[in-house]
Tab-separated table of C-alpha atoms in Angstrom:
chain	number	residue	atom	x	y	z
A	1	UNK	CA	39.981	-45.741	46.195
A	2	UNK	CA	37.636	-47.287	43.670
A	3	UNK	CA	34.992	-44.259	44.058
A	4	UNK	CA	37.552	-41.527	43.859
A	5	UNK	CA	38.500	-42.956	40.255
A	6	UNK	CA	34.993	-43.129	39.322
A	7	UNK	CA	34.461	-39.050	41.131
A	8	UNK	CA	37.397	-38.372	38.492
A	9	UNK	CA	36.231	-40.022	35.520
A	10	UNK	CA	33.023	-38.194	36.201
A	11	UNK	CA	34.157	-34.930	36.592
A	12	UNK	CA	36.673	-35.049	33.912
A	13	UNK	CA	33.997	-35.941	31.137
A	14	UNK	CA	32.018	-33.312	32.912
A	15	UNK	CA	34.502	-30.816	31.733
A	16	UNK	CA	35.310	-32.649	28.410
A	17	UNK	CA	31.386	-31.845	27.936
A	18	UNK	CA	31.430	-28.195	28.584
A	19	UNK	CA	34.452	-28.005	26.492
A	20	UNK	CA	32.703	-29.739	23.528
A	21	UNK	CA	29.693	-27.231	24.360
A	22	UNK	CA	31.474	-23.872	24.686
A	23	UNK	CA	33.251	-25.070	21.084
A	24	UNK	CA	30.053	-25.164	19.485
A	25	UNK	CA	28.637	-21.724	21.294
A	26	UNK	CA	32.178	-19.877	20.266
A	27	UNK	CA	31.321	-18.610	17.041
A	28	UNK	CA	27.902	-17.854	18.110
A	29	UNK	CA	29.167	-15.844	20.899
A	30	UNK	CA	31.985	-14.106	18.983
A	31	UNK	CA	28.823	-13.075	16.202
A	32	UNK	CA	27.415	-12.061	18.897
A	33	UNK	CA	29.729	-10.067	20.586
A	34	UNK	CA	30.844	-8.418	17.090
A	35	UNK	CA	27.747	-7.660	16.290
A	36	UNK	CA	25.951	-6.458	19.122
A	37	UNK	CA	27.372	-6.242	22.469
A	38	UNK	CA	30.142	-4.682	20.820
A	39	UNK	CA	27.946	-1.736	18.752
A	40	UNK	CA	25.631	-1.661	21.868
A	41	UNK	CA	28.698	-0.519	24.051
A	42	UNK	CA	30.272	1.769	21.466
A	43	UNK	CA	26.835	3.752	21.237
A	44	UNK	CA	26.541	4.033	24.748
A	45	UNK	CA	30.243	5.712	24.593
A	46	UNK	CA	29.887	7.400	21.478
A	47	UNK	CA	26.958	9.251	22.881
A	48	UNK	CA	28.752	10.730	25.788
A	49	UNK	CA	30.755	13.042	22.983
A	50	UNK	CA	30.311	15.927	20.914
A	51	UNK	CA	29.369	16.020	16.808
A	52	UNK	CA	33.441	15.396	16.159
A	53	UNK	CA	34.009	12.630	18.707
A	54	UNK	CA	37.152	14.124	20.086
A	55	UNK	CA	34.821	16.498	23.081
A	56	UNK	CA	32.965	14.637	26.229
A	57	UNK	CA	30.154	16.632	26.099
A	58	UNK	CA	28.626	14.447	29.374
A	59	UNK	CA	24.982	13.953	28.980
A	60	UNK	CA	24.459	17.179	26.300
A	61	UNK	CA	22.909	14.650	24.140
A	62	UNK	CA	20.236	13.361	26.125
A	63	UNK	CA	19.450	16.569	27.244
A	64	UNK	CA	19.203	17.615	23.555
A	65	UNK	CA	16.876	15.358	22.754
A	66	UNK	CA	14.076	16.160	24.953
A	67	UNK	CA	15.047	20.112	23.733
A	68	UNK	CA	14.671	19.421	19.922
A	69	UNK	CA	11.099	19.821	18.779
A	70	UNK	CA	11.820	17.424	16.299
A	71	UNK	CA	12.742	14.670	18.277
A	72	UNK	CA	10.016	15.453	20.566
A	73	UNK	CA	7.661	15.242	17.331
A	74	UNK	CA	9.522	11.312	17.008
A	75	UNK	CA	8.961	10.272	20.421
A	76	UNK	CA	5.059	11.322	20.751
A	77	UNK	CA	4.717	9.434	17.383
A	78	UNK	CA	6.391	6.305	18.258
A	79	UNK	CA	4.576	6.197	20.939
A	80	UNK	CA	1.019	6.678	18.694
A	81	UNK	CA	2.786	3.437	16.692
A	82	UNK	CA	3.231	1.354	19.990
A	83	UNK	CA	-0.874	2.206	20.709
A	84	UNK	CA	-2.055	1.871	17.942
A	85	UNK	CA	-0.093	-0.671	15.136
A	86	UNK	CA	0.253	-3.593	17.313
A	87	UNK	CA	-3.422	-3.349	18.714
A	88	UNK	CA	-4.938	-2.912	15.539
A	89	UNK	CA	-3.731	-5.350	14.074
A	90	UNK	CA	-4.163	-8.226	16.687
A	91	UNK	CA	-7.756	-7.248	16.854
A	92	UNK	CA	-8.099	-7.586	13.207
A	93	UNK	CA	-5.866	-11.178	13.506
A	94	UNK	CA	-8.403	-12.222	16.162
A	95	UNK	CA	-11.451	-11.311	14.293
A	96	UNK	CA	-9.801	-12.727	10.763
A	97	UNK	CA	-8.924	-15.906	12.873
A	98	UNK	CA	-12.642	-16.549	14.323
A	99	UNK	CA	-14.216	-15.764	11.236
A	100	UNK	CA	-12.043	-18.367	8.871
A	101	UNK	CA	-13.305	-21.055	10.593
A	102	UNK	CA	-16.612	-20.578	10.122
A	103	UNK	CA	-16.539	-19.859	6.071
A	104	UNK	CA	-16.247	-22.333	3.548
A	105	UNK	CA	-13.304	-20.711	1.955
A	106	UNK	CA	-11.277	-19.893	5.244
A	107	UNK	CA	-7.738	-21.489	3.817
A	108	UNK	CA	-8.056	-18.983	1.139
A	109	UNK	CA	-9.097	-16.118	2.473
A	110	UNK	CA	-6.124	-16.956	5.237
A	111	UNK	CA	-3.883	-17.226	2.440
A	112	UNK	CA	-4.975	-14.019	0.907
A	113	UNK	CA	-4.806	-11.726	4.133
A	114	UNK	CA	-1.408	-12.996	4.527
A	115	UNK	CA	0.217	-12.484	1.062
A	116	UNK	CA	1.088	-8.654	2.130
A	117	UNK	CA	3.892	-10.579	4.753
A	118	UNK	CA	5.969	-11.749	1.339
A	119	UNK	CA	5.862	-8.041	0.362
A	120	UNK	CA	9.225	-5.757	1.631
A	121	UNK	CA	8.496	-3.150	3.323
A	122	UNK	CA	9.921	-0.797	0.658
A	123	UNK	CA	7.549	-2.254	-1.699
A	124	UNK	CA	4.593	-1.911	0.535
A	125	UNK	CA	6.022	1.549	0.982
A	126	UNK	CA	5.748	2.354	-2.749
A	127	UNK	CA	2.149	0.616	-2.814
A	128	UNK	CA	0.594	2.458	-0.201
A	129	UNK	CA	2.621	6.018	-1.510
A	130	UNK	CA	0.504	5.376	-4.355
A	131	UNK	CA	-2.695	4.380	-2.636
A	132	UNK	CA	-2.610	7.722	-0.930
A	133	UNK	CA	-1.665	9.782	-3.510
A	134	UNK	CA	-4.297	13.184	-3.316
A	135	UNK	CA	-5.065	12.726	-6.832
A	136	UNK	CA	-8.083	10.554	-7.249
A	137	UNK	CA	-7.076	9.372	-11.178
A	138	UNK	CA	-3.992	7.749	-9.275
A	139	UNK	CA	-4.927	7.075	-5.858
A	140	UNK	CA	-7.122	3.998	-4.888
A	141	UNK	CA	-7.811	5.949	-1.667
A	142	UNK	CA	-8.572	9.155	-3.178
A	143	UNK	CA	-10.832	7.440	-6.075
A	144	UNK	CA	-13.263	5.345	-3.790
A	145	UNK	CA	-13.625	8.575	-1.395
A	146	UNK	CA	-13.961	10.684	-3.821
A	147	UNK	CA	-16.716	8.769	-5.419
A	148	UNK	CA	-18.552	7.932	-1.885
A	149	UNK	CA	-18.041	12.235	-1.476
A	150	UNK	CA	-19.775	12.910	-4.795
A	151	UNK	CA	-22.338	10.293	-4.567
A	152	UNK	CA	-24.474	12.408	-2.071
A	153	UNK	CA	-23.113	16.352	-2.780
A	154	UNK	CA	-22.344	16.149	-6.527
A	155	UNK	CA	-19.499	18.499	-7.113
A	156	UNK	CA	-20.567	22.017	-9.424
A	157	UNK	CA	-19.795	21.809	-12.839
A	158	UNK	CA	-18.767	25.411	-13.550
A	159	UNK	CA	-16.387	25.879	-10.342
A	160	UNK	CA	-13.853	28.569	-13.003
A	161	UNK	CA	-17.222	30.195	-14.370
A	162	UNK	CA	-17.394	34.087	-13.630
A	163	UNK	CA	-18.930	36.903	-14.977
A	164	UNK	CA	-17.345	38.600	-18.268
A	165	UNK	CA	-16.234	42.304	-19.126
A	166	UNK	CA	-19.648	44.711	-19.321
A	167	UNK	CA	-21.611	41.710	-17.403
A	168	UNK	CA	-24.915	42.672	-15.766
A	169	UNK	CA	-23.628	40.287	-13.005
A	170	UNK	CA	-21.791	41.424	-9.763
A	171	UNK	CA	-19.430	39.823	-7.066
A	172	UNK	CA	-21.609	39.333	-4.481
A	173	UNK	CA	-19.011	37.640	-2.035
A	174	UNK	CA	-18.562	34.404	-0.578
A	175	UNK	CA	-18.032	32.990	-4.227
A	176	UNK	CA	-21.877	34.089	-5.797
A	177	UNK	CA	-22.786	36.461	-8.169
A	178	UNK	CA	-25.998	38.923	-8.075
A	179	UNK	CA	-27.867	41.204	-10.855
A	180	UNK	CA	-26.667	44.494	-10.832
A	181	UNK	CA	-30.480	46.170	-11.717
A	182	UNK	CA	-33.875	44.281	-10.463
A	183	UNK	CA	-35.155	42.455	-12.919
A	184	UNK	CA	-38.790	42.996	-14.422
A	185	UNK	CA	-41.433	40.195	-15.193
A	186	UNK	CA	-42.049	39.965	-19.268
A	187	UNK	CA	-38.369	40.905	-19.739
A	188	UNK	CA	-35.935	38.266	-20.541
A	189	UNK	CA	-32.932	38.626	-18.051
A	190	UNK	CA	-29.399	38.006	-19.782
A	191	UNK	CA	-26.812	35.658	-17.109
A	192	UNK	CA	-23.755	36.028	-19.513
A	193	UNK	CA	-20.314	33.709	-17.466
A	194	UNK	CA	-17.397	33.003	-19.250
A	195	UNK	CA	-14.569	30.776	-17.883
A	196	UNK	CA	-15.520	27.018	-18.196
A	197	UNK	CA	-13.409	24.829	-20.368
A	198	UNK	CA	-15.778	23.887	-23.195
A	199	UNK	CA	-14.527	20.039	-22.921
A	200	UNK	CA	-15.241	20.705	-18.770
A	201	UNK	CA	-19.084	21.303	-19.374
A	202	UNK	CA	-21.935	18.846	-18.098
A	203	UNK	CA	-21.900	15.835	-20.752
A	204	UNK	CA	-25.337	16.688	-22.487
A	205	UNK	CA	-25.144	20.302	-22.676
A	206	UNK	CA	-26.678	22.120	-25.507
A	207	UNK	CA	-26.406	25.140	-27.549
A	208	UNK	CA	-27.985	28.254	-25.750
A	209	UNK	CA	-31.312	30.143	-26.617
A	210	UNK	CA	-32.536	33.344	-25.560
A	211	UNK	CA	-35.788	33.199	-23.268
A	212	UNK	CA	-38.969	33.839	-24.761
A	213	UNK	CA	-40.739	37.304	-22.924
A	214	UNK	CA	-43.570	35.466	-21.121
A	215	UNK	CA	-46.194	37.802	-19.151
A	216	UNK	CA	-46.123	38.319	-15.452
A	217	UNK	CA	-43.090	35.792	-15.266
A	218	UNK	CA	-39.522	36.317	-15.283
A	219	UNK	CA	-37.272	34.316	-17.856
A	220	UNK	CA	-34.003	34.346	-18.647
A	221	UNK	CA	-30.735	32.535	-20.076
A	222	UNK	CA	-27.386	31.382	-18.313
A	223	UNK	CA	-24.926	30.632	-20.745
A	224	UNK	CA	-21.319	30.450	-21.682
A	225	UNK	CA	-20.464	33.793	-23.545
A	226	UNK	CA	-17.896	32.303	-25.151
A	227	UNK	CA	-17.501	31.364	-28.941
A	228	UNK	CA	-14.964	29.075	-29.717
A	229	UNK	CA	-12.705	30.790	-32.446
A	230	UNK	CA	-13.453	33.811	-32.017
A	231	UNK	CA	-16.048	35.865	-33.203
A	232	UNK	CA	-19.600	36.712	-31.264
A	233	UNK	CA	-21.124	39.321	-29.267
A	234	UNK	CA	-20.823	40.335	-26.100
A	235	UNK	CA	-23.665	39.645	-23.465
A	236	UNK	CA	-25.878	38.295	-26.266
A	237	UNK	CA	-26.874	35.041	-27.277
A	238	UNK	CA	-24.765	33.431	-30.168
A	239	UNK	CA	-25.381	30.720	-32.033
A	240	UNK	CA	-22.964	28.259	-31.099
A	241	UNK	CA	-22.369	29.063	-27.667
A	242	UNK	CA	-23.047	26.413	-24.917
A	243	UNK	CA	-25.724	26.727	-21.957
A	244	UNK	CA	-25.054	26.323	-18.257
A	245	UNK	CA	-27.662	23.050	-17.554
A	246	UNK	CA	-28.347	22.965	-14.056
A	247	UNK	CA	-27.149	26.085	-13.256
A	248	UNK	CA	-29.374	27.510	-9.847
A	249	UNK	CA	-30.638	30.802	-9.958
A	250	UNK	CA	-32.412	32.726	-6.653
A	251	UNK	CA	-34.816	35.658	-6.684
A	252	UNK	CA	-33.630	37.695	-3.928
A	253	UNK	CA	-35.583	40.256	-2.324
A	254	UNK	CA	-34.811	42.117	0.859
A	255	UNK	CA	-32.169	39.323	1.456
A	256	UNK	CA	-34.488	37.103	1.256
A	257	UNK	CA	-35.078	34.125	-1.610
A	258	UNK	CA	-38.331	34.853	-2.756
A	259	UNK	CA	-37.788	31.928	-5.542
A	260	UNK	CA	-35.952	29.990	-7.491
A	261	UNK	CA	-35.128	27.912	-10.885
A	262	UNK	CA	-32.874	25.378	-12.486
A	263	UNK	CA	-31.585	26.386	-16.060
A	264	UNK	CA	-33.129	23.636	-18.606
A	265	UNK	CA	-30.436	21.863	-21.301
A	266	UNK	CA	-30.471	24.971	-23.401
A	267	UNK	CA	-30.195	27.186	-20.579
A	268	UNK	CA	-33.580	29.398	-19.902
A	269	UNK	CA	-34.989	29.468	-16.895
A	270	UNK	CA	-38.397	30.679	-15.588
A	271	UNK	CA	-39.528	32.636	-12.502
A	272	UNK	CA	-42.858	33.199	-11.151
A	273	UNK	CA	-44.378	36.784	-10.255
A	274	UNK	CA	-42.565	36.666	-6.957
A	275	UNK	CA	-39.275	37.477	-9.046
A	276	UNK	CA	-40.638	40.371	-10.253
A	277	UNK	CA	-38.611	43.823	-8.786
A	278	UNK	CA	-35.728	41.315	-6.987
A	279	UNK	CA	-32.377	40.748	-7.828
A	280	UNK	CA	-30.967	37.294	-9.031
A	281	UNK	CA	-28.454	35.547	-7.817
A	282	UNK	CA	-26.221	32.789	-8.874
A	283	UNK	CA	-25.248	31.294	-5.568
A	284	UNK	CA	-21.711	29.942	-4.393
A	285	UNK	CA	-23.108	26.372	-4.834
A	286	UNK	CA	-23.008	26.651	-8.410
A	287	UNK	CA	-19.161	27.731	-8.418
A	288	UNK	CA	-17.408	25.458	-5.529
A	289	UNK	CA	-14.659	23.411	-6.544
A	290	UNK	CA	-14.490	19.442	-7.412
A	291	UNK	CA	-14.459	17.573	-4.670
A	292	UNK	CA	-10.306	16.420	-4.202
A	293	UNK	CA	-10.573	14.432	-1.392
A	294	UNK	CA	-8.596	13.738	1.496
A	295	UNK	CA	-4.962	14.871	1.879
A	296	UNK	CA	-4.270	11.169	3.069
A	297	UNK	CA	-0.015	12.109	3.508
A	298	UNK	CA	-0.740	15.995	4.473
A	299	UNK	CA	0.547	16.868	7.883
A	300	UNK	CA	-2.675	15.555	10.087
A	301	UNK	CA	-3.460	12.200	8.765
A	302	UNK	CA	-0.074	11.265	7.364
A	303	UNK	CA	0.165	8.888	10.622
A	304	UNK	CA	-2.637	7.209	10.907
A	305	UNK	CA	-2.248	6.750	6.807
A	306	UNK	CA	1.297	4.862	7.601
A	307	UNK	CA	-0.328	3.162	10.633
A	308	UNK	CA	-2.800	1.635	7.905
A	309	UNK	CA	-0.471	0.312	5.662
A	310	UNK	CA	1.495	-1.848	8.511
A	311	UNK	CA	-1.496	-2.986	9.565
A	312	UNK	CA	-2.679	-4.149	5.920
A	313	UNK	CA	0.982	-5.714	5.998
A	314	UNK	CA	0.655	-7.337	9.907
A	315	UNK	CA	-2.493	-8.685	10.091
A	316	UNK	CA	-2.151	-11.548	8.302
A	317	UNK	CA	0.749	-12.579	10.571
A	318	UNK	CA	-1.771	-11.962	13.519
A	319	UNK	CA	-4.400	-13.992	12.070
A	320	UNK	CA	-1.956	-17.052	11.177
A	321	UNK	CA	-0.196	-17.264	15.045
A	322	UNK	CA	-3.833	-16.324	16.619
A	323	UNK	CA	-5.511	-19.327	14.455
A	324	UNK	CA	-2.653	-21.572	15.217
A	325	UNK	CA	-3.692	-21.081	19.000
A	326	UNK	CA	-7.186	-21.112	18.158
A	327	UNK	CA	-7.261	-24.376	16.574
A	328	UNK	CA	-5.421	-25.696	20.369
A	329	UNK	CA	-8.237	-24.925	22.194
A	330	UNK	CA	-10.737	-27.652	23.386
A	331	UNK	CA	-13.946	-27.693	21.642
A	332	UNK	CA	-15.760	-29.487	24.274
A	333	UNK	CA	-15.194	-26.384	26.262
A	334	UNK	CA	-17.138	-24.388	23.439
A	335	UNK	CA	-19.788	-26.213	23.055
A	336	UNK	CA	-20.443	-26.954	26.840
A	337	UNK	CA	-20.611	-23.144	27.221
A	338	UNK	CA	-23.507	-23.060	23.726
A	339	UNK	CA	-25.235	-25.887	25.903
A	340	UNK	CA	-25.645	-24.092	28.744
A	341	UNK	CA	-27.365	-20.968	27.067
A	342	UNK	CA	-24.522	-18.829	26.237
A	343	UNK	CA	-24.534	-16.918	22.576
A	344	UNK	CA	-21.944	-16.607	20.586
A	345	UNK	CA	-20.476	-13.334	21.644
A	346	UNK	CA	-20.651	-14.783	25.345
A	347	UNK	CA	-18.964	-17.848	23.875
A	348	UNK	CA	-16.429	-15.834	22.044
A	349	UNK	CA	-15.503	-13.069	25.130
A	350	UNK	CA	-15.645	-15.502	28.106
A	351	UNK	CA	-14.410	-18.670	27.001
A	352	UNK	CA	-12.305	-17.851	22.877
A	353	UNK	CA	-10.337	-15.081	24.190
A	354	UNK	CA	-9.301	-15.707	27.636
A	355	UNK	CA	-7.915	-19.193	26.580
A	356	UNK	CA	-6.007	-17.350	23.862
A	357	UNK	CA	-4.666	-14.957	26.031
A	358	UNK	CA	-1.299	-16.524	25.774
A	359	UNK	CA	-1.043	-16.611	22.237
A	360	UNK	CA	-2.531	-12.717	21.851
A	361	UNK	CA	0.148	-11.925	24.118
A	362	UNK	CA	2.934	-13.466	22.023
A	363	UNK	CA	1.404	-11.436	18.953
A	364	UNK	CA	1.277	-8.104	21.057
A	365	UNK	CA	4.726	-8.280	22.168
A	366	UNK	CA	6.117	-9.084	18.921
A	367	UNK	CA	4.705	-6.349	17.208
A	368	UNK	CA	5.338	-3.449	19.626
A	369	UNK	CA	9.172	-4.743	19.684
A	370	UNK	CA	8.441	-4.624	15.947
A	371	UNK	CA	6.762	-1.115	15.925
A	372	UNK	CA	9.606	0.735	18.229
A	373	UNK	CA	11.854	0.253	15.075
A	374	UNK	CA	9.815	1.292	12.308
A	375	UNK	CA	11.429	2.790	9.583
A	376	UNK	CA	11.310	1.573	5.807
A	377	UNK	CA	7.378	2.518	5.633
A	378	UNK	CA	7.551	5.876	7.544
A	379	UNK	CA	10.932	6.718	5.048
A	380	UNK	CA	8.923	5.764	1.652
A	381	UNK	CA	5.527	7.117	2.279
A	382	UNK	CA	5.580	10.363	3.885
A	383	UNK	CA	6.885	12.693	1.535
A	384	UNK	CA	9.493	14.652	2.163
A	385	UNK	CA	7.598	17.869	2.997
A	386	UNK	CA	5.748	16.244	6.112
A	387	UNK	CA	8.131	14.193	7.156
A	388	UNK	CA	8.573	16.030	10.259
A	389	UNK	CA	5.161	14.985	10.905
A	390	UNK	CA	5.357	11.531	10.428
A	391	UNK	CA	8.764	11.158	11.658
A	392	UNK	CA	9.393	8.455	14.452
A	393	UNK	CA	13.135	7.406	16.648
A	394	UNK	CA	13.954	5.050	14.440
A	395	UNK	CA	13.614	8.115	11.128
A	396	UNK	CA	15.041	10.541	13.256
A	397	UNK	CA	18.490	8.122	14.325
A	398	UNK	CA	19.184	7.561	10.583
A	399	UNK	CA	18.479	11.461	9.696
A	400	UNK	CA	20.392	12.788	12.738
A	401	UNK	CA	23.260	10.105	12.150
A	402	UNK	CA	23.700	10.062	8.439
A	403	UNK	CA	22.028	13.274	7.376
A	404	UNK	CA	23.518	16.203	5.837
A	405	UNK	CA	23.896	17.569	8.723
A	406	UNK	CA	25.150	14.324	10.168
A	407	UNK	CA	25.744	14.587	14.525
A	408	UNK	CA	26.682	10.749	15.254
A	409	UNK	CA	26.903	11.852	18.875
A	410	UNK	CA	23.389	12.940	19.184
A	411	UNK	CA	22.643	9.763	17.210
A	412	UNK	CA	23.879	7.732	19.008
A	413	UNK	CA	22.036	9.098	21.924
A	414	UNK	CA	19.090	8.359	19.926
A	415	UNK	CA	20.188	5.109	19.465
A	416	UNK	CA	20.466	4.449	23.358
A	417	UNK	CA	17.555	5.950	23.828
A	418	UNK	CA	15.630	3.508	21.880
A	419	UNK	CA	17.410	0.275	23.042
A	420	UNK	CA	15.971	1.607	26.747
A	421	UNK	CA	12.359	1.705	25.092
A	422	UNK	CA	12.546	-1.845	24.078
A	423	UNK	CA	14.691	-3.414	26.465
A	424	UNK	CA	11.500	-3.621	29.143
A	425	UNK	CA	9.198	-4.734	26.389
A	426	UNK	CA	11.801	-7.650	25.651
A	427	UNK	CA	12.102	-8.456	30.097
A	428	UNK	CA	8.601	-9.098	29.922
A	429	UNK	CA	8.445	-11.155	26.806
A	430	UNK	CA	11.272	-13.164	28.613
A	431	UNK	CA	9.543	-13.375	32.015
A	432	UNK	CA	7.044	-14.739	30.339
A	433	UNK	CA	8.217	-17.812	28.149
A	434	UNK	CA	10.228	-18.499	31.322
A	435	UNK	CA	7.108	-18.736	32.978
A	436	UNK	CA	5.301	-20.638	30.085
A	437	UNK	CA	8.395	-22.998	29.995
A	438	UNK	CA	8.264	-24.257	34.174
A	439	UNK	CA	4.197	-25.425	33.482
């Protein structure tokens, strides 16, 4: 009699326990329910109907998604993102994480790498939109490629020059320019251009001067013929009009370059005999346009540019959760292995990484869950005449959903679509912490 009391006492504060601990889950599970299992389930139905909501279109919706170039164009780059965002980034959190601890300012270079993680998206959005703007007086990209570009091919100086009306120059294609007579040695040869901007020639340049005749050479004068106000002669040498410095000229002969000159500050140039009966020639080099740089957002590279900026943003958070780990593992271990012979790199790729395989795996996971909804960067940096390009499932759900030409039911498909991406990557994240947790 005495135990069955005590079996009831038992069981009833068993249940008085339970109660107490499904009051304290309720609201969590009604938050819960409200809002996700409940959206989750209306997607799944709402995708089952046409644009309107009142037609079952079955499974149209899926089957318009793998039709629609577009959404193709989503898919293939969502699944660039998943490659390469979350890899690139742990790599660079790995190698930030190694490296801190052997500098003497690690804390703030840690510190610094992971400012960009207090930065919103939409800001880093507007950053980076700016970063990779094609114009290299505005974008940082632009500007240090630009100057790495020009560094070892200098850009021309006269890319707008061409020949004036009554010029004794020629097209000769492919952007030069070519005598229309031979030229003779002991006459001065005239290489009138008009064209260039008078603020957009060479810093340095000088007023022109005809050539002096000299015997059994050929000389000669490239020059703006141009005189600011008006005024002057044409294909003669005025007083105030400015010489093309640097300008190359070619003696060409059978289609051949028999030889060939530099124009000094004031614009003459000298030829040797060889010149003598051969036409000259202003190649294409001297007329090709300023270097612009890369079209960072254009069509090919606007991916890889977006790619780049969540990196710059997710790295840091790498390198703090990989350091964490790294600062776990036994240093007796490390220096046992430096005993024995091994190097650094041996140290670093048998012994560093494999005991932080846990913690790169926590990283990885978090960031390809984090990757498969992308959205915010993609929306404020690609501009809108690429965006096709750069678009990924996450874009495309809020263009096909609230667009102006808004089809929830396809959306929703989308959304589906994209919960069945991520739910796998979430099972194995589960599997294993559970596994993790029975150690």
């Amino acid at each position: 009699m005495r135990n069955t009391v005590k079996n009831t006492a038992r069981d009833a504060e068993a249940r008085r326990r339970r109660l107490v601990a499904a009051a304290f889950l309720l609201p969590a599970l009604v938050l819960l329910g409200a809002l996700v299992v409940h959206p989750i389930g209306y997607s799944v139905y709402r995708s089952f109907f046409d644009r309107s909501g009142s037609g079952f279109v079955g499974g149209d919706n899926y089957r318009e998604i793998l039709r629609d170039p577009t959404i193709r164009t989503a898919l293939k780059n969502t699944a660039l993102w998943v490659v390469l965002a979350p890899t690139t980034a742990t790599a660079l959190g790995l190698i930030f994480a190694v490296l801190t601890e052997r500098v003497r300012w690690g804390t703030a270079f840690k510190l610094l790498v992971f400012m960009p993680m207090a930065i919103s998206m939409l800001a880093a959005g507007i950053i980076f939109r700016l970063v990779y703007d094609h114009d290299p007086d505005r974008g940082v990209a632009n500007a240090v490629w630009v100057g790495i570009h020009d560094t070892f091919a200098e850009s021309s100086a006269f890319p707008k020059a061409r020949p004036g009306r009554d010029s004794p120059l020629t097209d000769a294609g492919a952007g030069a320019f070519v005598t229309r007579d031979p030229v003779r040695a002991g006459i001065p040869v005239l290489l009138p251009l008009v064209g260039v901007a008078p603020e957009a020639l060479p810093e340095g340049t000088r007023t022109a001067k005809a050539a002096p005749a000299e015997p059994g050479k050929v000389t000669g004068t490239a020059w703006q013929d141009f005189t600011r106000g008006g005024g002057g002669r044409t294909n003669a040498v005025d007083p105030t009009e400015q010489a093309f410095a640097g300008m190359r000229i070619e003696a060409v002969k059978d289609g051949k370059v028999v030889d060939a000159a530099t124009a000094r500050a004031d614009g003459t140039f000298t030829l040797s005999e060889k010149a003598d009966g051969a036409r000259l020639r202003l190649p294409a080099v001297n007329f090709q346009e300023a270097y612009g740089g890369v079209q960072w957002l254009g069509p090919t590279l606007v991916t890889p540019a977006v790619i780049g900026a969540y990196v710059w943003m997710w790295a840091g958070f790498a390198m703090v959760l990989i350091g964490a780990g790294l600062a776990a593992v036994p240093r007796e271990l490390l220096e046992a292995a430096r005993v024995d012979g091994a190097n650094e790199w041996q140290v670093f790729r048998r012994i560093t990484v494999p005991l932080l395989g846990p913690v790169l795996a926590v990283v990885l996971v978090t960031l390809v869950i984090n990757v498969m909804k992308i959205f915010d960067l993609v929306f404020v940096i690609a501009p809108g005449a690429v965006q096709d390009d750069a678009n990924v499932l996450a874009l495309q759900l809020y263009r096909t959903s609230f667009g102006t030409d808004a089809d929830p039911g396809l959306g929703s498909a989308i959304a589906v679509l994209l919960l069945v991406l991520v739910v796998p990557v979430m099972l194995v994240n589960i599997r294993r912490l559970r596994k993790e947790g029975s150690r």
